[in-house]
């Protein structure tokens, strides 16, 4: 498989994954662009991997975790794209408020915890594969997910009590 064939086949999926990590389509495009430049520079190594897609997903995840652009994540108002297959709720304003609140809570999580949640609940990956992508032990993945969910639960309780 050539680099161009890989990009044609997997770029859209990588971009969707990056949007879930960053919460912002523009930041996701920047993240994917930076990652794909690195992929192209190291394509021979990537192509020799057992799973080039997994290798690139790991590169993208590491790039996201290590991204040093100050506190850009805290300055971005995160919004999800509407899912057109789900019937519209009767209260559009409340739905938008709820969605923005969830994105706000996710944005406050440490990047590694957010990455583990995205890999688990958006990409639907098992703990072992998440550990491989993040370069850590399976137990670390489980504790990161546990801590992230505990933080989200606390945020939820504080917001609605």
PDB file of N, CA and C in Angstrom, residues 57-106:
ATOM      1  N   UNK A  57      -2.941   5.856  14.012  1.00  0.00           N
ATOM      2  CA  UNK A  57      -3.833   6.288  15.093  1.00  0.00           C
ATOM      3  C   UNK A  57      -3.028   6.562  16.358  1.00  0.00           C
ATOM      4  N   UNK A  58      -2.025   5.718  16.600  1.00  0.00           N
ATOM      5  CA  UNK A  58      -1.165   5.932  17.767  1.00  0.00           C
ATOM      6  C   UNK A  58      -0.364   7.221  17.608  1.00  0.00           C
ATOM      7  N   UNK A  59       0.165   7.454  16.404  1.00  0.00           N
ATOM      8  CA  UNK A  59       0.889   8.698  16.151  1.00  0.00           C
ATOM      9  C   UNK A  59      -0.018   9.905  16.385  1.00  0.00           C
ATOM     10  N   UNK A  60      -1.243   9.836  15.885  1.00  0.00           N
ATOM     11  CA  UNK A  60      -2.187  10.935  16.030  1.00  0.00           C
ATOM     12  C   UNK A  60      -2.530  11.161  17.504  1.00  0.00           C
ATOM     13  N   UNK A  61      -2.758  10.084  18.226  1.00  0.00           N
ATOM     14  CA  UNK A  61      -3.082  10.192  19.655  1.00  0.00           C
ATOM     15  C   UNK A  61      -1.920  10.801  20.424  1.00  0.00           C
ATOM     16  N   UNK A  62      -0.704  10.330  20.154  1.00  0.00           N
ATOM     17  CA  UNK A  62       0.469  10.885  20.836  1.00  0.00           C
ATOM     18  C   UNK A  62       0.659  12.353  20.486  1.00  0.00           C
ATOM     19  N   UNK A  63       0.437  12.702  19.225  1.00  0.00           N
ATOM     20  CA  UNK A  63       0.541  14.104  18.808  1.00  0.00           C
ATOM     21  C   UNK A  63      -0.480  14.947  19.574  1.00  0.00           C
ATOM     22  N   UNK A  64      -1.694  14.442  19.733  1.00  0.00           N
ATOM     23  CA  UNK A  64      -2.732  15.162  20.483  1.00  0.00           C
ATOM     24  C   UNK A  64      -2.320  15.338  21.945  1.00  0.00           C
ATOM     25  N   UNK A  65      -1.852  14.265  22.567  1.00  0.00           N
ATOM     26  CA  UNK A  65      -1.484  14.326  23.987  1.00  0.00           C
ATOM     27  C   UNK A  65      -0.310  15.284  24.201  1.00  0.00           C
ATOM     28  N   UNK A  66       0.633  15.284  23.272  1.00  0.00           N
ATOM     29  CA  UNK A  66       1.838  16.100  23.420  1.00  0.00           C
ATOM     30  C   UNK A  66       1.718  17.504  22.853  1.00  0.00           C
ATOM     31  N   UNK A  67       0.591  17.802  22.228  1.00  0.00           N
ATOM     32  CA  UNK A  67       0.440  19.095  21.575  1.00  0.00           C
ATOM     33  C   UNK A  67       0.686  20.230  22.548  1.00  0.00           C
ATOM     34  N   UNK A  68       1.621  21.089  22.233  1.00  0.00           N
ATOM     35  CA  UNK A  68       1.996  22.182  23.137  1.00  0.00           C
ATOM     36  C   UNK A  68       1.638  23.528  22.519  1.00  0.00           C
ATOM     37  N   UNK A  69       0.387  23.851  22.562  1.00  0.00           N
ATOM     38  CA  UNK A  69      -0.062  25.150  22.046  1.00  0.00           C
ATOM     39  C   UNK A  69      -0.677  25.956  23.176  1.00  0.00           C
ATOM     40  N   UNK A  70      -0.027  25.932  24.287  1.00  0.00           N
ATOM     41  CA  UNK A  70      -0.580  26.653  25.428  1.00  0.00           C
ATOM     42  C   UNK A  70      -1.836  25.967  25.909  1.00  0.00           C
ATOM     43  N   UNK A  71      -2.797  26.737  26.271  1.00  0.00           N
ATOM     44  CA  UNK A  71      -4.043  26.178  26.798  1.00  0.00           C
ATOM     45  C   UNK A  71      -5.159  26.332  25.774  1.00  0.00           C
ATOM     46  N   UNK A  72      -4.859  26.046  24.502  1.00  0.00           N
ATOM     47  CA  UNK A  72      -5.865  26.244  23.456  1.00  0.00           C
ATOM     48  C   UNK A  72      -7.136  25.486  23.741  1.00  0.00           C
ATOM     49  N   UNK A  73      -7.032  24.307  24.369  1.00  0.00           N
ATOM     50  CA  UNK A  73      -8.222  23.496  24.618  1.00  0.00           C
ATOM     51  C   UNK A  73      -9.183  24.211  25.559  1.00  0.00           C
ATOM     52  N   UNK A  74      -8.646  24.974  26.497  1.00  0.00           N
ATOM     53  CA  UNK A  74      -9.511  25.672  27.441  1.00  0.00           C
ATOM     54  C   UNK A  74     -10.188  26.879  26.814  1.00  0.00           C
ATOM     55  N   UNK A  75      -9.624  27.393  25.723  1.00  0.00           N
ATOM     56  CA  UNK A  75     -10.185  28.578  25.088  1.00  0.00           C
ATOM     57  C   UNK A  75     -11.216  28.252  24.019  1.00  0.00           C
ATOM     58  N   UNK A  76     -11.310  27.003  23.622  1.00  0.00           N
ATOM     59  CA  UNK A  76     -12.192  26.623  22.523  1.00  0.00           C
ATOM     60  C   UNK A  76     -13.542  26.194  23.082  1.00  0.00           C
ATOM     61  N   UNK A  77     -14.616  26.755  22.553  1.00  0.00           N
ATOM     62  CA  UNK A  77     -15.955  26.298  22.904  1.00  0.00           C
ATOM     63  C   UNK A  77     -16.223  25.068  22.050  1.00  0.00           C
ATOM     64  N   UNK A  78     -16.373  23.946  22.692  1.00  0.00           N
ATOM     65  CA  UNK A  78     -16.491  22.690  21.972  1.00  0.00           C
ATOM     66  C   UNK A  78     -17.948  22.389  21.657  1.00  0.00           C
ATOM     67  N   UNK A  79     -18.190  22.017  20.421  1.00  0.00           N
ATOM     68  CA  UNK A  79     -19.541  21.669  19.989  1.00  0.00           C
ATOM     69  C   UNK A  79     -19.478  20.415  19.136  1.00  0.00           C
ATOM     70  N   UNK A  80     -20.476  19.573  19.300  1.00  0.00           N
ATOM     71  CA  UNK A  80     -20.566  18.367  18.470  1.00  0.00           C
ATOM     72  C   UNK A  80     -21.375  18.683  17.222  1.00  0.00           C
ATOM     73  N   UNK A  81     -21.075  17.968  16.163  1.00  0.00           N
ATOM     74  CA  UNK A  81     -21.878  18.087  14.950  1.00  0.00           C
ATOM     75  C   UNK A  81     -23.196  17.356  15.186  1.00  0.00           C
ATOM     76  N   UNK A  82     -24.313  17.905  14.733  1.00  0.00           N
ATOM     77  CA  UNK A  82     -25.594  17.233  14.956  1.00  0.00           C
ATOM     78  C   UNK A  82     -25.668  15.912  14.195  1.00  0.00           C
ATOM     79  N   UNK A  83     -26.261  14.923  14.829  1.00  0.00           N
ATOM     80  CA  UNK A  83     -26.455  13.620  14.200  1.00  0.00           C
ATOM     81  C   UNK A  83     -27.813  13.643  13.516  1.00  0.00           C
ATOM     82  N   UNK A  84     -27.814  13.621  12.195  1.00  0.00           N
ATOM     83  CA  UNK A  84     -29.048  13.769  11.423  1.00  0.00           C
ATOM     84  C   UNK A  84     -29.940  12.532  11.488  1.00  0.00           C
ATOM     85  N   UNK A  85     -29.420  11.399  11.948  1.00  0.00           N
ATOM     86  CA  UNK A  85     -30.225  10.185  12.010  1.00  0.00           C
ATOM     87  C   UNK A  85     -31.089  10.137  13.267  1.00  0.00           C
ATOM     88  N   UNK A  86     -30.781  10.961  14.252  1.00  0.00           N
ATOM     89  CA  UNK A  86     -31.539  10.991  15.497  1.00  0.00           C
ATOM     90  C   UNK A  86     -32.636  12.041  15.368  1.00  0.00           C
ATOM     91  N   UNK A  87     -33.868  11.685  15.727  1.00  0.00           N
ATOM     92  CA  UNK A  87     -34.950  12.669  15.650  1.00  0.00           C
ATOM     93  C   UNK A  87     -34.653  13.874  16.543  1.00  0.00           C
ATOM     94  N   UNK A  88     -35.016  15.039  16.068  1.00  0.00           N
ATOM     95  CA  UNK A  88     -34.750  16.267  16.816  1.00  0.00           C
ATOM     96  C   UNK A  88     -35.564  16.279  18.112  1.00  0.00           C
ATOM     97  N   UNK A  89     -34.934  16.662  19.207  1.00  0.00           N
ATOM     98  CA  UNK A  89     -35.681  16.762  20.465  1.00  0.00           C
ATOM     99  C   UNK A  89     -36.642  17.950  20.403  1.00  0.00           C
ATOM    100  N   UNK A  90     -37.617  17.929  21.279  1.00  0.00           N
ATOM    101  CA  UNK A  90     -38.597  19.001  21.248  1.00  0.00           C
ATOM    102  C   UNK A  90     -38.014  20.318  21.754  1.00  0.00           C
ATOM    103  N   UNK A  91     -37.053  20.264  22.666  1.00  0.00           N
ATOM    104  CA  UNK A  91     -36.445  21.483  23.196  1.00  0.00           C
ATOM    105  C   UNK A  91     -35.031  21.621  22.634  1.00  0.00           C
ATOM    106  N   UNK A  92     -34.891  22.318  21.532  1.00  0.00           N
ATOM    107  CA  UNK A  92     -33.603  22.467  20.868  1.00  0.00           C
ATOM    108  C   UNK A  92     -32.607  23.237  21.723  1.00  0.00           C
ATOM    109  N   UNK A  93     -33.079  24.233  22.400  1.00  0.00           N
ATOM    110  CA  UNK A  93     -32.183  25.042  23.220  1.00  0.00           C
ATOM    111  C   UNK A  93     -31.575  24.217  24.346  1.00  0.00           C
ATOM    112  N   UNK A  94     -32.388  23.416  25.011  1.00  0.00           N
ATOM    113  CA  UNK A  94     -31.877  22.604  26.112  1.00  0.00           C
ATOM    114  C   UNK A  94     -30.908  21.545  25.600  1.00  0.00           C
ATOM    115  N   UNK A  95     -31.190  20.989  24.449  1.00  0.00           N
ATOM    116  CA  UNK A  95     -30.286  20.003  23.865  1.00  0.00           C
ATOM    117  C   UNK A  95     -28.919  20.614  23.589  1.00  0.00           C
ATOM    118  N   UNK A  96     -28.892  21.821  23.057  1.00  0.00           N
ATOM    119  CA  UNK A  96     -27.621  22.504  22.782  1.00  0.00           C
ATOM    120  C   UNK A  96     -26.876  22.810  24.066  1.00  0.00           C
ATOM    121  N   UNK A  97     -27.606  23.237  25.078  1.00  0.00           N
ATOM    122  CA  UNK A  97     -26.986  23.527  26.375  1.00  0.00           C
ATOM    123  C   UNK A  97     -26.381  22.256  26.964  1.00  0.00           C
ATOM    124  N   UNK A  98     -27.120  21.160  26.913  1.00  0.00           N
ATOM    125  CA  UNK A  98     -26.618  19.887  27.446  1.00  0.00           C
ATOM    126  C   UNK A  98     -25.367  19.423  26.695  1.00  0.00           C
ATOM    127  N   UNK A  99     -25.402  19.497  25.376  1.00  0.00           N
ATOM    128  CA  UNK A  99     -24.264  19.075  24.559  1.00  0.00           C
ATOM    129  C   UNK A  99     -23.039  19.931  24.874  1.00  0.00           C
ATOM    130  N   UNK A 100     -23.230  21.255  24.956  1.00  0.00           N
ATOM    131  CA  UNK A 100     -22.114  22.141  25.271  1.00  0.00           C
ATOM    132  C   UNK A 100     -21.559  21.866  26.662  1.00  0.00           C
ATOM    133  N   UNK A 101     -22.436  21.519  27.592  1.00  0.00           N
ATOM    134  CA  UNK A 101     -21.988  21.217  28.947  1.00  0.00           C
ATOM    135  C   UNK A 101     -21.106  19.971  28.963  1.00  0.00           C
ATOM    136  N   UNK A 102     -21.534  18.943  28.244  1.00  0.00           N
ATOM    137  CA  UNK A 102     -20.736  17.709  28.183  1.00  0.00           C
ATOM    138  C   UNK A 102     -19.381  17.985  27.543  1.00  0.00           C
ATOM    139  N   UNK A 103     -19.366  18.733  26.439  1.00  0.00           N
ATOM    140  CA  UNK A 103     -18.087  19.075  25.796  1.00  0.00           C
ATOM    141  C   UNK A 103     -17.211  19.873  26.753  1.00  0.00           C
ATOM    142  N   UNK A 104     -17.814  20.750  27.521  1.00  0.00           N
ATOM    143  CA  UNK A 104     -17.055  21.548  28.477  1.00  0.00           C
ATOM    144  C   UNK A 104     -16.404  20.648  29.532  1.00  0.00           C
ATOM    145  N   UNK A 105     -17.159  19.686  30.037  1.00  0.00           N
ATOM    146  CA  UNK A 105     -16.595  18.752  31.019  1.00  0.00           C
ATOM    147  C   UNK A 105     -15.471  17.932  30.417  1.00  0.00           C
ATOM    148  N   UNK A 106     -15.675  17.448  29.187  1.00  0.00           N
ATOM    149  CA  UNK A 106     -14.626  16.666  28.525  1.00  0.00           C
ATOM    150  C   UNK A 106     -13.367  17.496  28.294  1.00  0.00           C
TER     151      UNK A 106
END
